[in-house]
PDB file of C-alpha atoms in Angstrom:
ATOM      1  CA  UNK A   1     -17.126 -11.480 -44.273  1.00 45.00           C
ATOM      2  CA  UNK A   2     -19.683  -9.491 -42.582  1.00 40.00           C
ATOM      3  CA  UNK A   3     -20.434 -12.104 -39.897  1.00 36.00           C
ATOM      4  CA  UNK A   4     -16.385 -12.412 -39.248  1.00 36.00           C
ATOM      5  CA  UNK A   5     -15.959  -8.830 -38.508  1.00 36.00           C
ATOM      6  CA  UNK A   6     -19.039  -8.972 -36.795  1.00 36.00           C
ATOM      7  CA  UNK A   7     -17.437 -12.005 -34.520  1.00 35.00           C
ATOM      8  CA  UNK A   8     -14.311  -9.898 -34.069  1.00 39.00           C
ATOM      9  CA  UNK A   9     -15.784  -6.863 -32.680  1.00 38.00           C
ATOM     10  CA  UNK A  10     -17.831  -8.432 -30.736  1.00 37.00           C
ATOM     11  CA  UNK A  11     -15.055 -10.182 -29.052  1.00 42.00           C
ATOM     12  CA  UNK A  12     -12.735  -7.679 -28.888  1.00 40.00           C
ATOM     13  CA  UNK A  13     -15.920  -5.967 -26.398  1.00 40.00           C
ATOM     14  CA  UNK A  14     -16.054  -8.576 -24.716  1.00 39.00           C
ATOM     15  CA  UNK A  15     -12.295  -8.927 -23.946  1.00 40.00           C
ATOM     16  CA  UNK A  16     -12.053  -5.519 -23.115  1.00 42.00           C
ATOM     17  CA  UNK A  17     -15.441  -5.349 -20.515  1.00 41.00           C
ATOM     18  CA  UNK A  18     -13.802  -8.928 -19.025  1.00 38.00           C
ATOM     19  CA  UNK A  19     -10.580  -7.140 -17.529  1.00 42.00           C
ATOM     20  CA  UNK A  20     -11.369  -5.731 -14.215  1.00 48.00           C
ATOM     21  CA  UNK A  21      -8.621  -3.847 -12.548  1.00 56.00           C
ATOM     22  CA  UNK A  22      -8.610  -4.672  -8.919  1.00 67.00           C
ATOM     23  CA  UNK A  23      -9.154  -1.225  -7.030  1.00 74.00           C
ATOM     24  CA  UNK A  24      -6.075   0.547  -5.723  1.00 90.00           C
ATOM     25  CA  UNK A  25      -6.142  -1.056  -1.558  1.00 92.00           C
ATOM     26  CA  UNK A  26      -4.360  -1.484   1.150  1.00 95.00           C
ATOM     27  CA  UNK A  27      -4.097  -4.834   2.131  1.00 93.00           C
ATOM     28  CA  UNK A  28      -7.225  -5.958   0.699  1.00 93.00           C
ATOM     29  CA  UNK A  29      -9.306  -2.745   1.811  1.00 96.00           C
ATOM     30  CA  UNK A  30     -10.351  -0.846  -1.480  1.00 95.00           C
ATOM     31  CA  UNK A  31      -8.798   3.013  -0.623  1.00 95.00           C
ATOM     32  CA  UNK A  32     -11.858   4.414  -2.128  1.00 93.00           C
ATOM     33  CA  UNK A  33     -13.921   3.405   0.851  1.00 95.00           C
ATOM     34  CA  UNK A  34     -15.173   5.865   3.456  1.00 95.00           C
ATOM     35  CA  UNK A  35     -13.158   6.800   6.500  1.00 95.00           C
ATOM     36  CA  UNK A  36     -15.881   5.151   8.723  1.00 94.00           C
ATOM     37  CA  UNK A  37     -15.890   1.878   6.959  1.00 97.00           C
ATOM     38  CA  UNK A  38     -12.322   1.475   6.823  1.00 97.00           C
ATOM     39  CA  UNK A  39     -12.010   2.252  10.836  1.00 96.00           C
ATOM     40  CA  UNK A  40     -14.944  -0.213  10.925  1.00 97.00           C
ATOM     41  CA  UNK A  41     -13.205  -2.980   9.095  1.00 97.00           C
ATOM     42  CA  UNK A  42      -9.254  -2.484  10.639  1.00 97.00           C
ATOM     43  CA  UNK A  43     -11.400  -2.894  13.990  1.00 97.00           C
ATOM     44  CA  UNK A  44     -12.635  -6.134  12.536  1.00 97.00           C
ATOM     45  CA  UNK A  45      -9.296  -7.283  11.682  1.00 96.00           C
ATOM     46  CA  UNK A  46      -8.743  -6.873  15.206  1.00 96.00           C
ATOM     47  CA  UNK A  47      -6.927  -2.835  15.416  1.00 97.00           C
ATOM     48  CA  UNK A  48      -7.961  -0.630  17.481  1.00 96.00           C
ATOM     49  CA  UNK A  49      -7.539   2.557  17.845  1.00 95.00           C
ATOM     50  CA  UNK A  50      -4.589   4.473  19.649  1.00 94.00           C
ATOM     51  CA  UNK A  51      -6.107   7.607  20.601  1.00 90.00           C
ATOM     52  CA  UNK A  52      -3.493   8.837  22.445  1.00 90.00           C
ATOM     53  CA  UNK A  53      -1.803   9.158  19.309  1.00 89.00           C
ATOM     54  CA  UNK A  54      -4.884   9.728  16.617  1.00 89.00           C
ATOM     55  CA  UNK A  55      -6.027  13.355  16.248  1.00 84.00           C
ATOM     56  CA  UNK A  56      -9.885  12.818  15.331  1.00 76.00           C
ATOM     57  CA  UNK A  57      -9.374  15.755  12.625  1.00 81.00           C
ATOM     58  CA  UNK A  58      -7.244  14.395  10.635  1.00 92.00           C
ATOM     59  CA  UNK A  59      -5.354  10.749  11.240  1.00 95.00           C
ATOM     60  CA  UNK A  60      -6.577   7.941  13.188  1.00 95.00           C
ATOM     61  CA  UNK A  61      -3.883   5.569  14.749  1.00 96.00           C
ATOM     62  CA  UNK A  62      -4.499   1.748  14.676  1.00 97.00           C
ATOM     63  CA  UNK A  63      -2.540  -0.746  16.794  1.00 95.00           C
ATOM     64  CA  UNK A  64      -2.718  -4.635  17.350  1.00 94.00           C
ATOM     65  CA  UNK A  65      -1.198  -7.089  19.493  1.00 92.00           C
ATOM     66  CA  UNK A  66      -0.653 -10.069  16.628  1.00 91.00           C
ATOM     67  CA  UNK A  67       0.781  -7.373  14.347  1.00 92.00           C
ATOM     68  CA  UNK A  68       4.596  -5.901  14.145  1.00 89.00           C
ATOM     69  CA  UNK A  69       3.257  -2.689  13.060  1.00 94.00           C
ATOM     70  CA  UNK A  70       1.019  -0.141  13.592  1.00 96.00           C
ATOM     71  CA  UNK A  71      -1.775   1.341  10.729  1.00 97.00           C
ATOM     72  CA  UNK A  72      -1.494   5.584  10.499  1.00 97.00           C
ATOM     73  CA  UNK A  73      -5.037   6.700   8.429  1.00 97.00           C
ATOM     74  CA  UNK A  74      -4.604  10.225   6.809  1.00 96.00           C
ATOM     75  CA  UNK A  75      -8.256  11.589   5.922  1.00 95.00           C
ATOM     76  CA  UNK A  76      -9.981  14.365   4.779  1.00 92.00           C
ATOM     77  CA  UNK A  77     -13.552  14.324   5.145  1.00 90.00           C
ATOM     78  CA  UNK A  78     -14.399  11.142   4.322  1.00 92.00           C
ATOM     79  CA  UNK A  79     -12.032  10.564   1.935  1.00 94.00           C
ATOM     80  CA  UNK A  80      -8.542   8.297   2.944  1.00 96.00           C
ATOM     81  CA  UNK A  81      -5.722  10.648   1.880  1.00 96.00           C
ATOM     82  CA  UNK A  82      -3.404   8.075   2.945  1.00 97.00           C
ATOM     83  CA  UNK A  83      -2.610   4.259   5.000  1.00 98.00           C
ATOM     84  CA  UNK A  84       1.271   3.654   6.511  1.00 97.00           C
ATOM     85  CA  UNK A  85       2.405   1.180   8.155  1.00 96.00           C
ATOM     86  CA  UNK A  86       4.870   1.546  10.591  1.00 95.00           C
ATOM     87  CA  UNK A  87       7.928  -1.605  11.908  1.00 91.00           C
ATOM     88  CA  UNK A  88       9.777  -0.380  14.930  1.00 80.00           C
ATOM     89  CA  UNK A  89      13.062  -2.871  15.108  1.00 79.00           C
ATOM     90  CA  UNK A  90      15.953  -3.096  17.435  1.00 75.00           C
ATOM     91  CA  UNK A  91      18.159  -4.164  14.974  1.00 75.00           C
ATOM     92  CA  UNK A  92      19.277  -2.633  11.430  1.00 75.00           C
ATOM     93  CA  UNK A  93      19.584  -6.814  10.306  1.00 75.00           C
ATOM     94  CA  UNK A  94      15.844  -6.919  10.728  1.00 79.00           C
ATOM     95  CA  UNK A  95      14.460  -3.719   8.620  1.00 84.00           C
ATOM     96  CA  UNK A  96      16.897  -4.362   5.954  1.00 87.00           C
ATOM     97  CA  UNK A  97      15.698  -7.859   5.617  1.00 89.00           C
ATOM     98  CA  UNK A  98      12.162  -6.826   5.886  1.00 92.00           C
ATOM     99  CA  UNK A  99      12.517  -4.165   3.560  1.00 94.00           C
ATOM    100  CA  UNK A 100      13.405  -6.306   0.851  1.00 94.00           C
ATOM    101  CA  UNK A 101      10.738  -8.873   1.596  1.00 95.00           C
ATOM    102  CA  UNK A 102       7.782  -6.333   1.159  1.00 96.00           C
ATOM    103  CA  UNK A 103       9.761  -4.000  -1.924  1.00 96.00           C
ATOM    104  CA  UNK A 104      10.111  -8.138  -3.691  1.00 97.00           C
ATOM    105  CA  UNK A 105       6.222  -8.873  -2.625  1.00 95.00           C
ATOM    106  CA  UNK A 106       4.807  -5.382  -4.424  1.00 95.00           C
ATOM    107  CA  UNK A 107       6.900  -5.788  -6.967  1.00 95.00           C
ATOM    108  CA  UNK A 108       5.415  -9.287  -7.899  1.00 95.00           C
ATOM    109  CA  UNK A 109       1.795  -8.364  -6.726  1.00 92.00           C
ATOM    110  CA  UNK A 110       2.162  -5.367  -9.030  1.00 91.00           C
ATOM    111  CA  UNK A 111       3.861  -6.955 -11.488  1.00 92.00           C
ATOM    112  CA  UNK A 112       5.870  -3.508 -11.873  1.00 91.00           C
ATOM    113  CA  UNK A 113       9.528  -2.587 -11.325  1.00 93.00           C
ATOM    114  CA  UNK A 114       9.702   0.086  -8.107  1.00 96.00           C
ATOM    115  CA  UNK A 115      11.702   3.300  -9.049  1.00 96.00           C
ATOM    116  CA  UNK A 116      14.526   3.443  -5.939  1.00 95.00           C
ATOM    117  CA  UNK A 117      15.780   6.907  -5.560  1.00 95.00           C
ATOM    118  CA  UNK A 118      17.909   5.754  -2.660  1.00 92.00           C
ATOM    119  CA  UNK A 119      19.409   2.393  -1.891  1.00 92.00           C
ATOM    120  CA  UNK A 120      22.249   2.828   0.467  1.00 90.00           C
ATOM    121  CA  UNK A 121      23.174   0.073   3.331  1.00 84.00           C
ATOM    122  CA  UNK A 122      20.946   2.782   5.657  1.00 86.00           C
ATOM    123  CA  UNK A 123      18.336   4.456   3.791  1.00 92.00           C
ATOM    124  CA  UNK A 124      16.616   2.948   0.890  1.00 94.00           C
ATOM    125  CA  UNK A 125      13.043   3.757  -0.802  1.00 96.00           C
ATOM    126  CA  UNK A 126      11.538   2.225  -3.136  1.00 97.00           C
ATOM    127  CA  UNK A 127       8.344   3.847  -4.856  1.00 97.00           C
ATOM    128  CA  UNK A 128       5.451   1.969  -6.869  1.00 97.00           C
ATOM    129  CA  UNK A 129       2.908   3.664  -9.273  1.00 94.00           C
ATOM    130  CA  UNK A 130       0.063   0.913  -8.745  1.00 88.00           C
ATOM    131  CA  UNK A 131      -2.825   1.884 -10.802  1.00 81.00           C
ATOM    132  CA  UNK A 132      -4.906   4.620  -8.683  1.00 89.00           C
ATOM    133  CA  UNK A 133      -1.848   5.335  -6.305  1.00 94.00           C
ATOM    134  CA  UNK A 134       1.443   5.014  -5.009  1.00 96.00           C
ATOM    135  CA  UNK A 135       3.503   2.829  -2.681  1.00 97.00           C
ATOM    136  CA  UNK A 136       6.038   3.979  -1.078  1.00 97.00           C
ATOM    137  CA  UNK A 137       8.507   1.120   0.943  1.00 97.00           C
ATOM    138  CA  UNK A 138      10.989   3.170   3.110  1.00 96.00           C
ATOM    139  CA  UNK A 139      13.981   1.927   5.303  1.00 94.00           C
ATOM    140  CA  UNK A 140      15.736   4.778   7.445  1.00 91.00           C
ATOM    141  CA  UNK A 141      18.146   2.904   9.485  1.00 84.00           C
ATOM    142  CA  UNK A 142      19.583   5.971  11.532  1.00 77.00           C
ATOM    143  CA  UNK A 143      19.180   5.942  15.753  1.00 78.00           C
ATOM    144  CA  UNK A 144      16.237   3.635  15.841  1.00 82.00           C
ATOM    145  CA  UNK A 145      15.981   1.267  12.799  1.00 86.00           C
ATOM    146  CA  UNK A 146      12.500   2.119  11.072  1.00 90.00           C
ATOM    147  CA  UNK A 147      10.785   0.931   7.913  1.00 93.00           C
ATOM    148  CA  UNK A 148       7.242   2.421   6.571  1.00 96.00           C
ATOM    149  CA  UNK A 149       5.240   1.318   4.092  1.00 97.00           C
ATOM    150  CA  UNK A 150       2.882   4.056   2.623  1.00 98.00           C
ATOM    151  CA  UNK A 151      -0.403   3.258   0.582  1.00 97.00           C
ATOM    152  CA  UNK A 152      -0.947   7.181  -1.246  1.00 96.00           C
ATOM    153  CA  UNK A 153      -4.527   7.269  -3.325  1.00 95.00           C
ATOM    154  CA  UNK A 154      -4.263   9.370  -6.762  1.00 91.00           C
ATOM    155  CA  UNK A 155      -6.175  12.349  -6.651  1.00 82.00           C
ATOM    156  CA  UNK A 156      -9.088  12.009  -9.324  1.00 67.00           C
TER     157      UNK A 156
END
């Protein structure tokens, strides 16, 4: 009986030391990572930086030719307060559709059920509490249609 419970426990550790959460990240880019190493590896995605509209103190701008978006970094220090990405559309069709794409992909990557606060035709948000942080999808189709996606790090 001894050697069964033995067994048991022993598996149950094991079990338990076998699930690794993936670190909360932004598109494959762990969120815990310094500010320098994250410029480092956007640039190496092929981003770079916007410094007409980056202020060095606190956000650094990253823009790319292949990509529909651009990449706002929030820091302080060293630390990443915050990632959004930011779709600039000519039609309301477009975000909408887009919207829904990306809220649909997060909720399967998650595996987690986004809490939507808003969902009208126009304005919609849809938030995520991923394990160390939150996602926030947002669609504000008002003058110029606009959709953000916002990668927020929990404070530890």
């Amino acid at each position: 009986m001894k050697k069964v419970t033995f067994l048991f426990v022993v598996m149950t550790v094991l079990m338990g030391c076998s699930k690794s959460e993936k670190p909360f990240n932004y598109r494959g880019l762990p969120l815990s990572m310094t500010t320098a190493q994250f410029v480092d590896s956007m640039q190496a995605r092929g981003f770079a930086i916007d410094s007409a509209a980056s202020d060095s103190g606190r956000t650094v701008v990253f823009a790319s030719t292949a990509e529909k978006y651009r990449v706002l970094m929030a820091f302080s220090g060293e630390k990443i307060a915050a990632v959004q990405e930011n779709y600039a559309f000519s039609t309301n069709d477009s975000t909408r559709q887009l919207w829904q794409e990306i809220r649909d992909g997060l909720e399967k990557e998650l595996d987690a059920w986004p809490d939507c606060p808003i969902l009208k035709d126009d304005h919609k948000v849809a938030n995520f509490d991923a394990s160390d942080g939150l996602i926030a999808v947002i669609l504000e189709n008002t003058y110029k249609p606009t959709l953000s996606v916002k990668y927020t790090p929990k404070k530890k």
